[in-house]
C-alpha cells in the first residue's frame, strides 16, 4: 500500500485557526463564498499561473457574460498582483485596479450575488491587509452600500428543488456574509448602532424560514457570526427571547411540521435532522453558554450521536467533519468519540466503497469531504494515491444524466479546493488519460454550455479559484484581528 506525503498547512484539529473552526466545511466556502483563502501559504508563481489559466479558459468559453465570473477573475488577478513579492503596488495602482472590480459588483443584477461578491471583496481586503479606506472612505461607503442591497432580496426567490421551503433563507444568508465581511473590516459596531439595528433585523428573519433544515443550517452560521463579532448579547432580546433556543425548538418539531428538504439523491431522515443540528452545535460552541444550550429540551450531544449512528456510510462522509469540528469546539471530542482514530479511519476508508462519479451530490462531494476530514484531523497518512486518482478522473462519468452534467462544477469546485489545500492541485492541471490527454480543468470547462448559462453552480468554481488565490498571501497572514480576538473557551458570561 502506497501513501502520499502532503505539504499540508495543518497537522490536526489542535492546529486549526479560529476561522477554520467556525467555517471548516466546504459548504459555506464554495456555496456561500464566506471564509475563502484559509490556510495561507507563500506566494507560488506556478499556482498563480494555474489560476490565471483557469479564468482564461472560462473567458474563452464565454462565461464572462456573467458579471459574477468577470468579478471573480478581476478579483483573483488583483489578489495575485498584491501577493506577488515581485510587484510593488502603490495606492494609486490599487485604486485603478479596484475601479473595474467595483463596477462588476454593481453590474450583477441578482441582488444576492451582488451582496456575495461585495462580501468576498471586503473579506479579501481584510486578509490582504489593505487600507479599508479604499472601500469605506470619504467619497464612498461600500459596506453601507452592500447592506442596502440586502434590503432588496425577496423571500422564496431560489429556484431549486426546495422552492417554498426557504422563506427568507437567502436574505438571512446575505446578512450573515455581510456581517462577517463588515466585521473583517473592523466595522462591526455599526451593525448595532445608528438608526438601524441590523443584528436584530437579521435575527427576526429566523422565524420567517419555514423548513427546520434551512432555519437550522442558515441560522447557525448567522448566530456564529454574531458571536464572533462580540454581539452575542443580542441573541437573547430584552424580553428574554432566546433565538438559539427557538431554533432548537423548531428543529425538534421537524416531524410535526413535515417539511423536509429535497436533495438531488434520496437522503435518510437522520441526515436531514443531523445536518442542521451539527451546525447549531458549532453556534452553541461560539455562544459562550454551551452547557445551557446543550441540555435545552434534550441532551443535544446524545441526540447527535444517535443520529450519526443512523446515517448511511456515504452520508457519514458528508457529516463526519461537521461532527468532529463541533465537538472539538465544544471541548467534548474525547468524551463523545473516545476512539478518534477509529472514527476518522472509518470515514476516510469509505473512499474504497464509494464511486465519486455515480452522481454529482451524494457521491460527487463525498470524496472532497473525506479528504478534508483527513486533512483537518492530521490523518493525511490515510490518503492513498488511488483515492486521488479516482477523484480526479471521475468527472467524465457525470455525463450520465443532464442533472449531473449541468451541476458538474459543484463537485469539481470542491475537488479543486481540497486538492489545493493538500498541495495536489497540479493533478487537475496536467494531462490525463481519462480526459483523452487533456487536463481535467480544460476538459470540464470546455464541456460547459454556451457561456455557462445552463450551469447554475458555475459560480462555485469561481469561489474555488479566488480562494486558491487568497491562500497565496503568505503564512504570516493566517488570521485577521477579528478571528484572533475570539476565544472559544471564554466560558459563560456574567
GROMACS .gro file of C-alpha atoms in nm:
model
  494
    1UNK     CA    1   0.000   0.000   0.000
    2UNK     CA    2   0.139   0.339  -0.104
    3UNK     CA    3   0.067   0.666   0.069
    4UNK     CA    4   0.143   1.024  -0.024
    5UNK     CA    5   0.334   1.281   0.177
    6UNK     CA    6   0.149   1.610   0.162
    7UNK     CA    7   0.286   1.960   0.235
    8UNK     CA    8  -0.027   2.025   0.439
    9UNK     CA    9  -0.099   2.355   0.618
   10UNK     CA   10  -0.236   2.196   0.939
   11UNK     CA   11  -0.143   1.893   1.145
   12UNK     CA   12  -0.462   1.826   1.336
   13UNK     CA   13  -0.764   1.983   1.500
   14UNK     CA   14  -0.549   2.147   1.768
   15UNK     CA   15  -0.376   2.350   1.497
   16UNK     CA   16  -0.688   2.494   1.334
   17UNK     CA   17  -0.730   2.870   1.319
   18UNK     CA   18  -1.047   3.023   1.460
   19UNK     CA   19  -1.167   3.090   1.108
   20UNK     CA   20  -1.140   2.724   1.016
   21UNK     CA   21  -1.304   2.619   1.342
   22UNK     CA   22  -1.603   2.838   1.255
   23UNK     CA   23  -1.603   2.769   0.877
   24UNK     CA   24  -1.438   2.429   0.845
   25UNK     CA   25  -1.651   2.262   0.582
   26UNK     CA   26  -1.654   2.344   0.211
   27UNK     CA   27  -2.028   2.417   0.201
   28UNK     CA   28  -2.002   2.770   0.344
   29UNK     CA   29  -1.691   2.846   0.140
   30UNK     CA   30  -1.785   2.713  -0.200
   31UNK     CA   31  -2.162   2.770  -0.187
   32UNK     CA   32  -2.178   3.092   0.017
   33UNK     CA   33  -1.836   3.241  -0.052
   34UNK     CA   34  -1.751   3.302   0.314
   35UNK     CA   35  -1.420   3.203   0.469
   36UNK     CA   36  -1.228   3.186   0.141
   37UNK     CA   37  -0.849   3.167   0.143
   38UNK     CA   38  -0.799   2.961   0.456
   39UNK     CA   39  -0.462   2.801   0.532
   40UNK     CA   40  -0.244   3.070   0.367
   41UNK     CA   41   0.089   2.969   0.214
   42UNK     CA   42   0.376   3.151   0.047
   43UNK     CA   43   0.320   3.302  -0.295
   44UNK     CA   44   0.377   3.043  -0.567
   45UNK     CA   45   0.408   3.162  -0.929
   46UNK     CA   46   0.308   2.818  -1.061
   47UNK     CA   47  -0.014   2.825  -0.861
   48UNK     CA   48  -0.077   3.183  -0.971
   49UNK     CA   49  -0.035   3.080  -1.334
   50UNK     CA   50  -0.285   2.796  -1.287
   51UNK     CA   51  -0.545   3.034  -1.150
   52UNK     CA   52  -0.497   3.282  -1.435
   53UNK     CA   53  -0.512   2.996  -1.686
   54UNK     CA   54  -0.841   2.866  -1.544
   55UNK     CA   55  -1.003   3.207  -1.570
   56UNK     CA   56  -0.871   3.241  -1.926
   57UNK     CA   57  -1.042   2.912  -2.012
   58UNK     CA   58  -1.369   3.038  -1.862
   59UNK     CA   59  -1.341   3.361  -2.060
   60UNK     CA   60  -1.277   3.168  -2.381
   61UNK     CA   61  -1.593   2.969  -2.314
   62UNK     CA   62  -1.791   3.292  -2.286
   63UNK     CA   63  -1.857   3.254  -1.913
   64UNK     CA   64  -1.776   3.621  -1.859
   65UNK     CA   65  -2.120   3.704  -1.989
   66UNK     CA   66  -2.188   3.658  -1.617
   67UNK     CA   67  -2.091   3.964  -1.412
   68UNK     CA   68  -2.006   3.729  -1.124
   69UNK     CA   69  -1.746   3.546  -1.330
   70UNK     CA   70  -1.598   3.876  -1.451
   71UNK     CA   71  -1.584   3.996  -1.093
   72UNK     CA   72  -1.415   3.674  -0.979
   73UNK     CA   73  -1.147   3.695  -1.249
   74UNK     CA   74  -1.071   4.060  -1.176
   75UNK     CA   75  -1.058   3.998  -0.803
   76UNK     CA   76  -0.835   3.692  -0.840
   77UNK     CA   77  -0.594   3.885  -1.062
   78UNK     CA   78  -0.599   4.173  -0.813
   79UNK     CA   79  -0.517   3.933  -0.527
   80UNK     CA   80  -0.235   3.771  -0.723
   81UNK     CA   81  -0.088   4.109  -0.809
   82UNK     CA   82  -0.099   4.220  -0.445
   83UNK     CA   83   0.054   3.897  -0.315
   84UNK     CA   84   0.330   3.873  -0.577
   85UNK     CA   85   0.652   3.977  -0.399
   86UNK     CA   86   0.800   4.081  -0.733
   87UNK     CA   87   0.542   4.358  -0.762
   88UNK     CA   88   0.518   4.674  -0.555
   89UNK     CA   89   0.174   4.829  -0.587
   90UNK     CA   90   0.112   5.181  -0.463
   91UNK     CA   91  -0.223   5.322  -0.355
   92UNK     CA   92  -0.286   5.473  -0.696
   93UNK     CA   93  -0.233   5.127  -0.852
   94UNK     CA   94  -0.480   4.971  -0.609
   95UNK     CA   95  -0.736   5.242  -0.679
   96UNK     CA   96  -0.700   5.191  -1.054
   97UNK     CA   97  -0.746   4.815  -1.023
   98UNK     CA   98  -1.031   4.846  -0.776
   99UNK     CA   99  -1.249   5.057  -1.007
  100UNK     CA  100  -1.332   4.779  -1.257
  101UNK     CA  101  -1.386   4.532  -0.972
  102UNK     CA  102  -1.644   4.756  -0.808
  103UNK     CA  103  -1.808   4.813  -1.146
  104UNK     CA  104  -1.856   4.438  -1.196
  105UNK     CA  105  -2.003   4.401  -0.847
  106UNK     CA  106  -2.255   4.672  -0.925
  107UNK     CA  107  -2.330   4.517  -1.264
  108UNK     CA  108  -2.453   4.195  -1.103
  109UNK     CA  109  -2.831   4.201  -1.143
  110UNK     CA  110  -2.912   3.931  -0.888
  111UNK     CA  111  -2.908   4.110  -0.551
  112UNK     CA  112  -2.798   3.802  -0.358
  113UNK     CA  113  -2.498   3.751  -0.586
  114UNK     CA  114  -2.419   4.121  -0.573
  115UNK     CA  115  -2.405   4.102  -0.192
  116UNK     CA  116  -2.196   3.786  -0.210
  117UNK     CA  117  -1.946   3.949  -0.446
  118UNK     CA  118  -1.922   4.258  -0.226
  119UNK     CA  119  -1.859   4.044   0.080
  120UNK     CA  120  -1.590   3.836  -0.091
  121UNK     CA  121  -1.420   4.162  -0.188
  122UNK     CA  122  -1.433   4.308   0.166
  123UNK     CA  123  -1.308   3.983   0.316
  124UNK     CA  124  -1.019   3.976   0.066
  125UNK     CA  125  -0.925   4.332   0.164
  126UNK     CA  126  -0.905   4.234   0.528
  127UNK     CA  127  -0.699   3.923   0.461
  128UNK     CA  128  -0.458   4.110   0.237
  129UNK     CA  129  -0.415   4.381   0.500
  130UNK     CA  130  -0.520   4.657   0.260
  131UNK     CA  131  -0.632   5.000   0.373
  132UNK     CA  132  -1.008   4.983   0.423
  133UNK     CA  133  -1.046   5.349   0.328
  134UNK     CA  134  -1.017   5.232  -0.033
  135UNK     CA  135  -1.364   5.084   0.020
  136UNK     CA  136  -1.501   5.286   0.309
  137UNK     CA  137  -1.376   5.643   0.288
  138UNK     CA  138  -1.481   6.000   0.249
  139UNK     CA  139  -1.615   5.950  -0.103
  140UNK     CA  140  -1.788   5.613  -0.072
  141UNK     CA  141  -1.911   5.360   0.183
  142UNK     CA  142  -1.908   5.018   0.020
  143UNK     CA  143  -2.011   4.844   0.344
  144UNK     CA  144  -2.327   5.054   0.370
  145UNK     CA  145  -2.391   5.003   0.000
  146UNK     CA  146  -2.377   4.627   0.049
  147UNK     CA  147  -2.622   4.638   0.340
  148UNK     CA  148  -2.859   4.842   0.125
  149UNK     CA  149  -2.856   4.567  -0.138
  150UNK     CA  150  -2.955   4.310   0.127
  151UNK     CA  151  -3.280   4.504   0.168
  152UNK     CA  152  -3.375   4.422  -0.192
  153UNK     CA  153  -3.354   4.042  -0.152
  154UNK     CA  154  -3.703   3.895  -0.158
  155UNK     CA  155  -3.833   3.575   0.002
  156UNK     CA  156  -3.853   3.242  -0.179
  157UNK     CA  157  -3.661   3.354  -0.487
  158UNK     CA  158  -3.431   3.049  -0.501
  159UNK     CA  159  -3.536   2.834  -0.794
  160UNK     CA  160  -3.438   2.480  -0.699
  161UNK     CA  161  -3.587   2.157  -0.569
  162UNK     CA  162  -3.665   2.326  -0.234
  163UNK     CA  163  -3.884   2.607  -0.366
  164UNK     CA  164  -4.132   2.711  -0.099
  165UNK     CA  165  -3.921   2.585   0.191
  166UNK     CA  166  -3.673   2.873   0.205
  167UNK     CA  167  -3.871   3.179   0.306
  168UNK     CA  168  -3.612   3.443   0.394
  169UNK     CA  169  -3.324   3.193   0.395
  170UNK     CA  170  -3.141   3.377   0.117
  171UNK     CA  171  -3.173   3.717   0.288
  172UNK     CA  172  -3.059   3.567   0.618
  173UNK     CA  173  -2.755   3.416   0.444
  174UNK     CA  174  -2.679   3.751   0.283
  175UNK     CA  175  -2.689   3.923   0.621
  176UNK     CA  176  -2.453   3.657   0.757
  177UNK     CA  177  -2.199   3.719   0.482
  178UNK     CA  178  -2.236   4.098   0.513
  179UNK     CA  179  -2.192   4.096   0.892
  180UNK     CA  180  -1.880   3.882   0.865
  181UNK     CA  181  -1.725   4.094   0.589
  182UNK     CA  182  -1.802   4.421   0.768
  183UNK     CA  183  -1.658   4.275   1.087
  184UNK     CA  184  -1.345   4.180   0.896
  185UNK     CA  185  -1.302   4.547   0.807
  186UNK     CA  186  -1.325   4.635   1.178
  187UNK     CA  187  -1.667   4.797   1.141
  188UNK     CA  188  -1.881   4.550   1.335
  189UNK     CA  189  -2.012   4.807   1.582
  190UNK     CA  190  -2.202   4.991   1.311
  191UNK     CA  191  -2.433   4.688   1.288
  192UNK     CA  192  -2.578   4.758   1.634
  193UNK     CA  193  -2.558   5.138   1.647
  194UNK     CA  194  -2.718   5.411   1.443
  195UNK     CA  195  -3.072   5.432   1.307
  196UNK     CA  196  -3.097   5.058   1.230
  197UNK     CA  197  -3.007   4.762   1.447
  198UNK     CA  198  -2.907   4.519   1.174
  199UNK     CA  199  -2.837   4.229   1.409
  200UNK     CA  200  -3.190   4.237   1.550
  201UNK     CA  201  -3.334   4.266   1.199
  202UNK     CA  202  -3.140   3.960   1.086
  203UNK     CA  203  -3.241   3.758   1.392
  204UNK     CA  204  -3.606   3.844   1.324
  205UNK     CA  205  -3.575   3.664   0.989
  206UNK     CA  206  -3.522   3.328   1.158
  207UNK     CA  207  -3.892   3.272   1.220
  208UNK     CA  208  -3.959   3.354   0.854
  209UNK     CA  209  -3.773   3.042   0.735
  210UNK     CA  210  -4.034   2.763   0.747
  211UNK     CA  211  -3.831   2.444   0.697
  212UNK     CA  212  -3.640   2.333   1.010
  213UNK     CA  213  -3.348   2.219   0.795
  214UNK     CA  214  -3.291   2.563   0.644
  215UNK     CA  215  -3.367   2.755   0.962
  216UNK     CA  216  -3.111   2.546   1.148
  217UNK     CA  217  -2.839   2.545   0.885
  218UNK     CA  218  -2.875   2.912   0.790
  219UNK     CA  219  -2.944   3.029   1.142
  220UNK     CA  220  -2.641   2.851   1.283
  221UNK     CA  221  -2.398   3.047   1.069
  222UNK     CA  222  -2.573   3.377   1.143
  223UNK     CA  223  -2.562   3.306   1.517
  224UNK     CA  224  -2.195   3.208   1.492
  225UNK     CA  225  -2.105   3.531   1.314
  226UNK     CA  226  -2.297   3.737   1.569
  227UNK     CA  227  -2.097   3.574   1.850
  228UNK     CA  228  -1.772   3.623   1.659
  229UNK     CA  229  -1.845   3.995   1.633
  230UNK     CA  230  -1.899   4.018   2.009
  231UNK     CA  231  -2.272   4.083   1.972
  232UNK     CA  232  -2.390   3.758   2.132
  233UNK     CA  233  -2.580   3.954   2.398
  234UNK     CA  234  -2.838   4.029   2.128
  235UNK     CA  235  -2.911   3.658   2.075
  236UNK     CA  236  -3.137   3.693   2.381
  237UNK     CA  237  -3.355   4.002   2.337
  238UNK     CA  238  -3.475   4.246   2.601
  239UNK     CA  239  -3.786   4.035   2.662
  240UNK     CA  240  -3.583   3.721   2.729
  241UNK     CA  241  -3.650   3.568   2.388
  242UNK     CA  242  -3.357   3.337   2.312
  243UNK     CA  243  -3.302   3.279   1.940
  244UNK     CA  244  -3.076   2.976   1.987
  245UNK     CA  245  -3.340   2.803   2.199
  246UNK     CA  246  -3.608   2.892   1.946
  247UNK     CA  247  -3.410   2.736   1.661
  248UNK     CA  248  -3.352   2.420   1.865
  249UNK     CA  249  -3.724   2.401   1.944
  250UNK     CA  250  -3.805   2.439   1.575
  251UNK     CA  251  -3.564   2.156   1.489
  252UNK     CA  252  -3.748   1.938   1.743
  253UNK     CA  253  -4.074   2.000   1.554
  254UNK     CA  254  -3.938   1.864   1.225
  255UNK     CA  255  -4.159   1.553   1.236
  256UNK     CA  256  -4.470   1.751   1.321
  257UNK     CA  257  -4.409   2.015   1.055
  258UNK     CA  258  -4.331   1.751   0.789
  259UNK     CA  259  -4.139   1.993   0.567
  260UNK     CA  260  -3.820   1.801   0.488
  261UNK     CA  261  -3.566   1.931   0.236
  262UNK     CA  262  -3.530   1.775  -0.106
  263UNK     CA  263  -3.189   1.656  -0.224
  264UNK     CA  264  -3.057   1.551  -0.565
  265UNK     CA  265  -3.035   1.195  -0.432
  266UNK     CA  266  -3.253   1.035  -0.163
  267UNK     CA  267  -3.116   1.102   0.186
  268UNK     CA  268  -3.210   0.937   0.513
  269UNK     CA  269  -3.430   1.104   0.773
  270UNK     CA  270  -3.130   1.101   1.006
  271UNK     CA  271  -2.931   1.311   0.757
  272UNK     CA  272  -3.196   1.582   0.731
  273UNK     CA  273  -3.210   1.605   1.112
  274UNK     CA  274  -2.840   1.580   1.198
  275UNK     CA  275  -2.713   1.834   0.946
  276UNK     CA  276  -2.883   2.142   1.099
  277UNK     CA  277  -2.820   2.009   1.450
  278UNK     CA  278  -2.445   1.980   1.395
  279UNK     CA  279  -2.426   2.333   1.256
  280UNK     CA  280  -2.619   2.454   1.561
  281UNK     CA  281  -2.373   2.273   1.788
  282UNK     CA  282  -2.099   2.489   1.638
  283UNK     CA  283  -2.308   2.802   1.700
  284UNK     CA  284  -2.356   2.685   2.059
  285UNK     CA  285  -1.980   2.640   2.095
  286UNK     CA  286  -1.934   3.005   1.998
  287UNK     CA  287  -2.215   3.140   2.214
  288UNK     CA  288  -2.027   3.147   2.547
  289UNK     CA  289  -2.306   2.944   2.713
  290UNK     CA  290  -2.270   2.590   2.576
  291UNK     CA  291  -2.384   2.399   2.885
  292UNK     CA  292  -2.714   2.586   2.893
  293UNK     CA  293  -2.794   2.505   2.531
  294UNK     CA  294  -2.658   2.151   2.515
  295UNK     CA  295  -2.917   2.042   2.772
  296UNK     CA  296  -3.203   2.256   2.644
  297UNK     CA  297  -3.502   2.040   2.556
  298UNK     CA  298  -3.297   1.724   2.546
  299UNK     CA  299  -2.935   1.606   2.560
  300UNK     CA  300  -2.814   1.752   2.231
  301UNK     CA  301  -2.488   1.557   2.221
  302UNK     CA  302  -2.670   1.228   2.281
  303UNK     CA  303  -2.912   1.325   2.004
  304UNK     CA  304  -2.625   1.399   1.766
  305UNK     CA  305  -2.455   1.068   1.847
  306UNK     CA  306  -2.774   0.872   1.782
  307UNK     CA  307  -2.838   1.049   1.453
  308UNK     CA  308  -2.480   0.999   1.336
  309UNK     CA  309  -2.520   0.627   1.406
  310UNK     CA  310  -2.831   0.625   1.187
  311UNK     CA  311  -2.657   0.763   0.878
  312UNK     CA  312  -2.565   0.553   0.578
  313UNK     CA  313  -2.186   0.527   0.533
  314UNK     CA  314  -2.175   0.767   0.236
  315UNK     CA  315  -2.382   1.019   0.434
  316UNK     CA  316  -2.134   0.996   0.721
  317UNK     CA  317  -1.860   1.112   0.485
  318UNK     CA  318  -2.054   1.439   0.449
  319UNK     CA  319  -2.137   1.485   0.816
  320UNK     CA  320  -1.823   1.348   0.984
  321UNK     CA  321  -1.627   1.672   0.960
  322UNK     CA  322  -1.920   1.882   1.088
  323UNK     CA  323  -1.945   1.648   1.388
  324UNK     CA  324  -1.574   1.640   1.466
  325UNK     CA  325  -1.523   2.016   1.447
  326UNK     CA  326  -1.834   2.094   1.652
  327UNK     CA  327  -1.725   1.854   1.926
  328UNK     CA  328  -1.372   1.994   1.918
  329UNK     CA  329  -1.504   2.348   1.953
  330UNK     CA  330  -1.723   2.242   2.244
  331UNK     CA  331  -1.429   2.072   2.416
  332UNK     CA  332  -1.623   1.743   2.407
  333UNK     CA  333  -1.438   1.548   2.140
  334UNK     CA  334  -1.268   1.290   2.359
  335UNK     CA  335  -1.567   1.203   2.575
  336UNK     CA  336  -1.801   1.175   2.275
  337UNK     CA  337  -1.557   0.994   2.042
  338UNK     CA  338  -1.309   0.804   2.262
  339UNK     CA  339  -1.162   0.625   1.958
  340UNK     CA  340  -1.093   0.928   1.743
  341UNK     CA  341  -0.850   0.746   1.516
  342UNK     CA  342  -1.101   0.470   1.453
  343UNK     CA  343  -1.374   0.722   1.373
  344UNK     CA  344  -1.157   0.911   1.124
  345UNK     CA  345  -1.026   0.591   0.967
  346UNK     CA  346  -1.384   0.475   0.916
  347UNK     CA  347  -1.481   0.792   0.733
  348UNK     CA  348  -1.168   0.817   0.520
  349UNK     CA  349  -1.181   0.446   0.438
  350UNK     CA  350  -1.517   0.492   0.267
  351UNK     CA  351  -1.337   0.605  -0.049
  352UNK     CA  352  -1.284   0.238  -0.131
  353UNK     CA  353  -1.659   0.173  -0.141
  354UNK     CA  354  -1.776   0.500  -0.295
  355UNK     CA  355  -1.783   0.587  -0.664
  356UNK     CA  356  -1.741   0.968  -0.688
  357UNK     CA  357  -1.869   0.967  -1.046
  358UNK     CA  358  -2.201   0.800  -0.967
  359UNK     CA  359  -2.376   1.134  -0.912
  360UNK     CA  360  -2.274   1.495  -0.853
  361UNK     CA  361  -2.402   1.539  -0.498
  362UNK     CA  362  -2.418   1.242  -0.263
  363UNK     CA  363  -2.115   1.064  -0.412
  364UNK     CA  364  -1.958   1.353  -0.601
  365UNK     CA  365  -1.881   1.570  -0.300
  366UNK     CA  366  -1.821   1.279  -0.062
  367UNK     CA  367  -1.456   1.246  -0.171
  368UNK     CA  368  -1.370   1.612  -0.101
  369UNK     CA  369  -1.529   1.572   0.244
  370UNK     CA  370  -1.327   1.255   0.300
  371UNK     CA  371  -1.004   1.433   0.205
  372UNK     CA  372  -1.094   1.741   0.411
  373UNK     CA  373  -1.158   1.522   0.714
  374UNK     CA  374  -0.818   1.356   0.676
  375UNK     CA  375  -0.652   1.694   0.630
  376UNK     CA  376  -0.804   1.876   0.928
  377UNK     CA  377  -0.762   1.586   1.168
  378UNK     CA  378  -0.395   1.542   1.078
  379UNK     CA  379  -0.452   1.200   0.919
  380UNK     CA  380  -0.335   1.258   0.564
  381UNK     CA  381  -0.138   0.935   0.611
  382UNK     CA  382  -0.468   0.763   0.532
  383UNK     CA  383  -0.488   0.909   0.180
  384UNK     CA  384  -0.370   0.671  -0.092
  385UNK     CA  385  -0.273   0.781  -0.444
  386UNK     CA  386  -0.554   0.565  -0.582
  387UNK     CA  387  -0.806   0.776  -0.392
  388UNK     CA  388  -0.677   1.095  -0.552
  389UNK     CA  389  -0.675   0.935  -0.897
  390UNK     CA  390  -1.031   0.816  -0.855
  391UNK     CA  391  -1.146   1.166  -0.763
  392UNK     CA  392  -0.952   1.345  -1.037
  393UNK     CA  393  -1.067   1.102  -1.306
  394UNK     CA  394  -1.436   1.086  -1.212
  395UNK     CA  395  -1.575   1.392  -1.387
  396UNK     CA  396  -1.638   1.237  -1.733
  397UNK     CA  397  -1.875   0.997  -1.556
  398UNK     CA  398  -2.101   1.291  -1.470
  399UNK     CA  399  -2.231   1.292  -1.826
  400UNK     CA  400  -2.471   1.014  -1.726
  401UNK     CA  401  -2.764   1.250  -1.672
  402UNK     CA  402  -2.840   1.609  -1.766
  403UNK     CA  403  -2.867   1.696  -1.396
  404UNK     CA  404  -2.520   1.560  -1.324
  405UNK     CA  405  -2.376   1.734  -1.630
  406UNK     CA  406  -2.505   2.084  -1.557
  407UNK     CA  407  -2.407   2.052  -1.191
  408UNK     CA  408  -2.056   1.916  -1.260
  409UNK     CA  409  -1.892   2.246  -1.145
  410UNK     CA  410  -2.025   2.176  -0.794
  411UNK     CA  411  -1.810   1.868  -0.714
  412UNK     CA  412  -1.528   1.999  -0.933
  413UNK     CA  413  -1.507   2.316  -0.722
  414UNK     CA  414  -1.500   2.108  -0.403
  415UNK     CA  415  -1.226   1.891  -0.553
  416UNK     CA  416  -1.013   2.188  -0.662
  417UNK     CA  417  -1.048   2.346  -0.319
  418UNK     CA  418  -0.933   2.044  -0.119
  419UNK     CA  419  -0.664   1.934  -0.366
  420UNK     CA  420  -0.512   2.283  -0.349
  421UNK     CA  421  -0.508   2.261   0.030
  422UNK     CA  422  -0.337   1.923   0.003
  423UNK     CA  423  -0.076   2.064  -0.236
  424UNK     CA  424  -0.212   1.842  -0.514
  425UNK     CA  425  -0.395   2.088  -0.738
  426UNK     CA  426  -0.149   2.006  -1.015
  427UNK     CA  427  -0.346   1.685  -1.076
  428UNK     CA  428  -0.626   1.896  -1.224
  429UNK     CA  429  -0.390   2.098  -1.445
  430UNK     CA  430  -0.191   1.815  -1.603
  431UNK     CA  431  -0.292   1.593  -1.900
  432UNK     CA  432  -0.457   1.265  -1.802
  433UNK     CA  433  -0.560   0.958  -1.996
  434UNK     CA  434  -0.915   0.974  -1.860
  435UNK     CA  435  -0.958   1.302  -2.043
  436UNK     CA  436  -0.806   1.187  -2.372
  437UNK     CA  437  -0.479   1.365  -2.295
  438UNK     CA  438  -0.649   1.690  -2.193
  439UNK     CA  439  -0.623   1.840  -1.847
  440UNK     CA  440  -0.924   1.794  -1.618
  441UNK     CA  441  -0.968   2.171  -1.580
  442UNK     CA  442  -0.973   2.233  -1.955
  443UNK     CA  443  -1.198   1.930  -2.019
  444UNK     CA  444  -1.456   2.035  -1.762
  445UNK     CA  445  -1.465   2.398  -1.875
  446UNK     CA  446  -1.474   2.305  -2.244
  447UNK     CA  447  -1.788   2.099  -2.180
  448UNK     CA  448  -1.981   2.381  -2.020
  449UNK     CA  449  -2.284   2.502  -2.208
  450UNK     CA  450  -2.252   2.812  -2.425
  451UNK     CA  451  -2.141   3.095  -2.193
  452UNK     CA  452  -2.204   2.864  -1.898
  453UNK     CA  453  -2.570   2.960  -1.898
  454UNK     CA  454  -2.707   2.615  -1.812
  455UNK     CA  455  -2.479   2.553  -1.512
  456UNK     CA  456  -2.644   2.703  -1.201
  457UNK     CA  457  -2.345   2.634  -0.980
  458UNK     CA  458  -2.064   2.754  -1.203
  459UNK     CA  459  -2.004   3.037  -0.954
  460UNK     CA  460  -1.866   2.777  -0.712
  461UNK     CA  461  -1.569   2.719  -0.941
  462UNK     CA  462  -1.507   3.094  -0.922
  463UNK     CA  463  -1.502   3.068  -0.543
  464UNK     CA  464  -1.255   2.781  -0.550
  465UNK     CA  465  -1.020   2.981  -0.773
  466UNK     CA  466  -1.049   3.302  -0.568
  467UNK     CA  467  -0.988   3.101  -0.252
  468UNK     CA  468  -0.678   2.944  -0.408
  469UNK     CA  469  -0.551   3.291  -0.495
  470UNK     CA  470  -0.614   3.428  -0.146
  471UNK     CA  471  -0.417   3.144   0.008
  472UNK     CA  472  -0.104   3.276  -0.164
  473UNK     CA  473  -0.098   3.581   0.063
  474UNK     CA  474   0.162   3.418   0.288
  475UNK     CA  475   0.150   3.220   0.614
  476UNK     CA  476   0.209   3.538   0.814
  477UNK     CA  477  -0.148   3.642   0.737
  478UNK     CA  478  -0.313   3.338   0.893
  479UNK     CA  479  -0.580   3.531   1.084
  480UNK     CA  480  -0.731   3.876   1.081
  481UNK     CA  481  -0.781   4.072   1.402
  482UNK     CA  482  -1.147   3.969   1.416
  483UNK     CA  483  -1.063   3.600   1.438
  484UNK     CA  484  -0.752   3.645   1.652
  485UNK     CA  485  -0.956   3.816   1.922
  486UNK     CA  486  -1.217   3.541   1.954
  487UNK     CA  487  -1.186   3.280   2.230
  488UNK     CA  488  -1.381   2.955   2.204
  489UNK     CA  489  -1.312   2.881   2.571
  490UNK     CA  490  -1.408   3.214   2.724
  491UNK     CA  491  -1.682   3.048   2.931
  492UNK     CA  492  -2.024   3.177   3.034
  493UNK     CA  493  -2.083   3.548   3.051
  494UNK     CA  494  -2.164   3.704   3.388
   0.00000   0.00000   0.00000
